[in-house]
Amino acid sequence: MAWTLWMALTPDPGVTLVFPYGDKLLHAITFTCLMGWWGNVYRDQRPRAWAALGCLAFGILIEFAQWLDPPRDADAFDVLADGIGVVIALGLLRTPLARVLASVEAFSAHRRRR
């Protein structure tokens, strides 16, 4: 999340997709990944719902910070793209992919303990 915040507040992060709405696609992908990770941390329905709301609040916080930090600017459609990413992740977390992501996280945690 810190990397996402840094990228969002850097004047020119150097990451762009040069086609219409490429920025919105980056928002959706980023928030799909963030929610996918949090969705594996919180597997029960209520905590996962709170994580989804937290991700959306994070997206709103980023837009507010960009509004205060020229040359970046706030865009409500960025928050919409963030929300779409969260919904995509919630859908993917109901598939076998969720177990794959959880296995990667467990493997990583196991390696750090050694």
PDB file of C-alpha atoms in Angstrom:
ATOM      1  CA  MET A   1       0.000   0.000   0.000  1.00  0.00           C
ATOM      2  CA  ALA A   2       2.913   2.313   0.708  1.00  0.00           C
ATOM      3  CA  TRP A   3       4.210   1.737  -2.827  1.00  0.00           C
ATOM      4  CA  THR A   4       0.758   2.515  -4.238  1.00  0.00           C
ATOM      5  CA  LEU A   5       0.598   5.739  -2.234  1.00  0.00           C
ATOM      6  CA  TRP A   6       4.094   6.711  -3.340  1.00  0.00           C
ATOM      7  CA  MET A   7       3.227   6.061  -6.995  1.00  0.00           C
ATOM      8  CA  ALA A   8       0.004   8.054  -6.651  1.00  0.00           C
ATOM      9  CA  LEU A   9       1.732  11.090  -5.154  1.00  0.00           C
ATOM     10  CA  THR A  10       4.894  11.122  -7.274  1.00  0.00           C
ATOM     11  CA  PRO A  11       4.616  13.954  -9.834  1.00  0.00           C
ATOM     12  CA  ASP A  12       5.611  11.641 -12.720  1.00  0.00           C
ATOM     13  CA  PRO A  13       5.812   7.996 -11.673  1.00  0.00           C
ATOM     14  CA  GLY A  14       6.841   6.985 -15.204  1.00  0.00           C
ATOM     15  CA  VAL A  15       4.137   4.325 -15.529  1.00  0.00           C
ATOM     16  CA  THR A  16       1.534   5.020 -18.188  1.00  0.00           C
ATOM     17  CA  LEU A  17      -0.560   3.062 -20.637  1.00  0.00           C
ATOM     18  CA  VAL A  18      -0.778   5.008 -23.863  1.00  0.00           C
ATOM     19  CA  PHE A  19      -4.328   4.259 -24.874  1.00  0.00           C
ATOM     20  CA  PRO A  20      -7.653   5.772 -23.860  1.00  0.00           C
ATOM     21  CA  TYR A  21      -8.461   5.143 -20.198  1.00  0.00           C
ATOM     22  CA  GLY A  22      -5.142   3.386 -19.604  1.00  0.00           C
ATOM     23  CA  ASP A  23      -4.894   5.238 -16.285  1.00  0.00           C
ATOM     24  CA  LYS A  24      -8.230   3.772 -15.208  1.00  0.00           C
ATOM     25  CA  LEU A  25      -7.041   0.275 -16.131  1.00  0.00           C
ATOM     26  CA  LEU A  26      -3.963   0.785 -13.934  1.00  0.00           C
ATOM     27  CA  HIS A  27      -6.235   1.842 -11.067  1.00  0.00           C
ATOM     28  CA  ALA A  28      -8.431  -1.232 -11.501  1.00  0.00           C
ATOM     29  CA  ILE A  29      -5.443  -3.605 -11.692  1.00  0.00           C
ATOM     30  CA  THR A  30      -3.777  -2.033  -8.660  1.00  0.00           C
ATOM     31  CA  PHE A  31      -6.896  -2.283  -6.524  1.00  0.00           C
ATOM     32  CA  THR A  32      -7.608  -5.810  -7.741  1.00  0.00           C
ATOM     33  CA  CYS A  33      -4.158  -6.760  -6.445  1.00  0.00           C
ATOM     34  CA  LEU A  34      -4.549  -4.858  -3.164  1.00  0.00           C
ATOM     35  CA  MET A  35      -7.953  -6.368  -2.425  1.00  0.00           C
ATOM     36  CA  GLY A  36      -6.756  -9.798  -3.554  1.00  0.00           C
ATOM     37  CA  TRP A  37      -3.987  -9.640  -0.981  1.00  0.00           C
ATOM     38  CA  TRP A  38      -6.215  -8.319   1.816  1.00  0.00           C
ATOM     39  CA  GLY A  39      -8.855 -10.869   0.857  1.00  0.00           C
ATOM     40  CA  ASN A  40      -6.363 -13.624   1.606  1.00  0.00           C
ATOM     41  CA  VAL A  41      -5.443 -12.041   4.909  1.00  0.00           C
ATOM     42  CA  TYR A  42      -9.098 -11.761   5.924  1.00  0.00           C
ATOM     43  CA  ARG A  43     -10.978 -14.819   4.713  1.00  0.00           C
ATOM     44  CA  ASP A  44     -14.210 -14.483   6.692  1.00  0.00           C
ATOM     45  CA  GLN A  45     -17.016 -12.507   5.100  1.00  0.00           C
ATOM     46  CA  ARG A  46     -17.315  -9.629   7.581  1.00  0.00           C
ATOM     47  CA  PRO A  47     -13.567  -8.841   7.868  1.00  0.00           C
ATOM     48  CA  ARG A  48     -13.248  -9.149   4.091  1.00  0.00           C
ATOM     49  CA  ALA A  49     -16.078  -6.632   3.651  1.00  0.00           C
ATOM     50  CA  TRP A  50     -14.260  -4.240   5.991  1.00  0.00           C
ATOM     51  CA  ALA A  51     -11.071  -4.766   3.972  1.00  0.00           C
ATOM     52  CA  ALA A  52     -12.988  -3.896   0.791  1.00  0.00           C
ATOM     53  CA  LEU A  53     -14.286  -0.706   2.397  1.00  0.00           C
ATOM     54  CA  GLY A  54     -10.765   0.053   3.604  1.00  0.00           C
ATOM     55  CA  CYS A  55      -9.414  -0.313   0.080  1.00  0.00           C
ATOM     56  CA  LEU A  56     -12.079   2.055  -1.230  1.00  0.00           C
ATOM     57  CA  ALA A  57     -11.314   4.538   1.540  1.00  0.00           C
ATOM     58  CA  PHE A  58      -7.638   4.287   0.590  1.00  0.00           C
ATOM     59  CA  GLY A  59      -8.546   5.132  -3.017  1.00  0.00           C
ATOM     60  CA  ILE A  60     -10.549   8.150  -1.878  1.00  0.00           C
ATOM     61  CA  LEU A  61      -7.658   9.248   0.372  1.00  0.00           C
ATOM     62  CA  ILE A  62      -5.293   9.053  -2.601  1.00  0.00           C
ATOM     63  CA  GLU A  63      -7.569  11.229  -4.729  1.00  0.00           C
ATOM     64  CA  PHE A  64      -7.929  13.764  -1.923  1.00  0.00           C
ATOM     65  CA  ALA A  65      -4.128  13.864  -1.519  1.00  0.00           C
ATOM     66  CA  GLN A  66      -3.713  14.329  -5.271  1.00  0.00           C
ATOM     67  CA  TRP A  67      -6.195  17.181  -5.184  1.00  0.00           C
ATOM     68  CA  LEU A  68      -3.942  18.906  -2.635  1.00  0.00           C
ATOM     69  CA  ASP A  69      -0.719  18.116  -4.528  1.00  0.00           C
ATOM     70  CA  PRO A  70      -0.354  19.765  -7.939  1.00  0.00           C
ATOM     71  CA  PRO A  71       0.534  18.766 -10.656  1.00  0.00           C
ATOM     72  CA  ARG A  72      -1.528  15.666  -9.799  1.00  0.00           C
ATOM     73  CA  ASP A  73      -5.291  16.041  -9.888  1.00  0.00           C
ATOM     74  CA  ALA A  74      -8.226  14.244  -8.343  1.00  0.00           C
ATOM     75  CA  ASP A  75     -10.621  12.279 -10.522  1.00  0.00           C
ATOM     76  CA  ALA A  76     -13.835  10.639  -9.359  1.00  0.00           C
ATOM     77  CA  PHE A  77     -13.495   8.126 -12.183  1.00  0.00           C
ATOM     78  CA  ASP A  78     -10.238   6.939 -10.600  1.00  0.00           C
ATOM     79  CA  VAL A  79     -12.217   6.036  -7.472  1.00  0.00           C
ATOM     80  CA  LEU A  80     -14.757   4.258  -9.682  1.00  0.00           C
ATOM     81  CA  ALA A  81     -11.915   2.271 -11.290  1.00  0.00           C
ATOM     82  CA  ASP A  82     -10.578   1.468  -7.809  1.00  0.00           C
ATOM     83  CA  GLY A  83     -14.023   0.173  -6.836  1.00  0.00           C
ATOM     84  CA  ILE A  84     -14.219  -1.942  -9.976  1.00  0.00           C
ATOM     85  CA  GLY A  85     -10.841  -3.438  -9.067  1.00  0.00           C
ATOM     86  CA  VAL A  86     -12.098  -4.269  -5.561  1.00  0.00           C
ATOM     87  CA  VAL A  87     -15.219  -5.943  -7.001  1.00  0.00           C
ATOM     88  CA  ILE A  88     -13.114  -7.954  -9.465  1.00  0.00           C
ATOM     89  CA  ALA A  89     -10.901  -9.134  -6.608  1.00  0.00           C
ATOM     90  CA  LEU A  90     -13.916 -10.098  -4.505  1.00  0.00           C
ATOM     91  CA  GLY A  91     -15.148 -12.173  -7.430  1.00  0.00           C
ATOM     92  CA  LEU A  92     -11.744 -13.804  -7.965  1.00  0.00           C
ATOM     93  CA  LEU A  93     -11.510 -14.606  -4.257  1.00  0.00           C
ATOM     94  CA  ARG A  94     -14.497 -16.917  -4.749  1.00  0.00           C
ATOM     95  CA  THR A  95     -12.563 -19.010  -7.271  1.00  0.00           C
ATOM     96  CA  PRO A  96      -9.706 -21.520  -6.864  1.00  0.00           C
ATOM     97  CA  LEU A  97      -7.330 -18.608  -7.524  1.00  0.00           C
ATOM     98  CA  ALA A  98      -7.806 -17.559  -3.892  1.00  0.00           C
ATOM     99  CA  ARG A  99      -6.195 -20.786  -2.724  1.00  0.00           C
ATOM    100  CA  VAL A 100      -3.254 -20.216  -5.064  1.00  0.00           C
ATOM    101  CA  LEU A 101      -2.665 -16.730  -3.668  1.00  0.00           C
ATOM    102  CA  ALA A 102      -2.995 -18.028  -0.098  1.00  0.00           C
ATOM    103  CA  SER A 103      -0.432 -20.767  -0.878  1.00  0.00           C
ATOM    104  CA  VAL A 104       2.032 -18.192  -2.221  1.00  0.00           C
ATOM    105  CA  GLU A 105       1.580 -16.096   0.938  1.00  0.00           C
ATOM    106  CA  ALA A 106       2.027 -19.138   3.195  1.00  0.00           C
ATOM    107  CA  PHE A 107       5.159 -20.232   1.287  1.00  0.00           C
ATOM    108  CA  SER A 108       6.600 -16.727   1.555  1.00  0.00           C
ATOM    109  CA  ALA A 109       5.891 -16.574   5.304  1.00  0.00           C
ATOM    110  CA  HIS A 110       7.475 -20.009   5.777  1.00  0.00           C
ATOM    111  CA  ARG A 111      10.665 -18.914   3.958  1.00  0.00           C
ATOM    112  CA  ARG A 112      10.969 -15.772   6.102  1.00  0.00           C
ATOM    113  CA  ARG A 113      10.831 -17.854   9.301  1.00  0.00           C
ATOM    114  CA  ARG A 114      13.799 -19.999   8.279  1.00  0.00           C
TER     115      ARG A 114
END
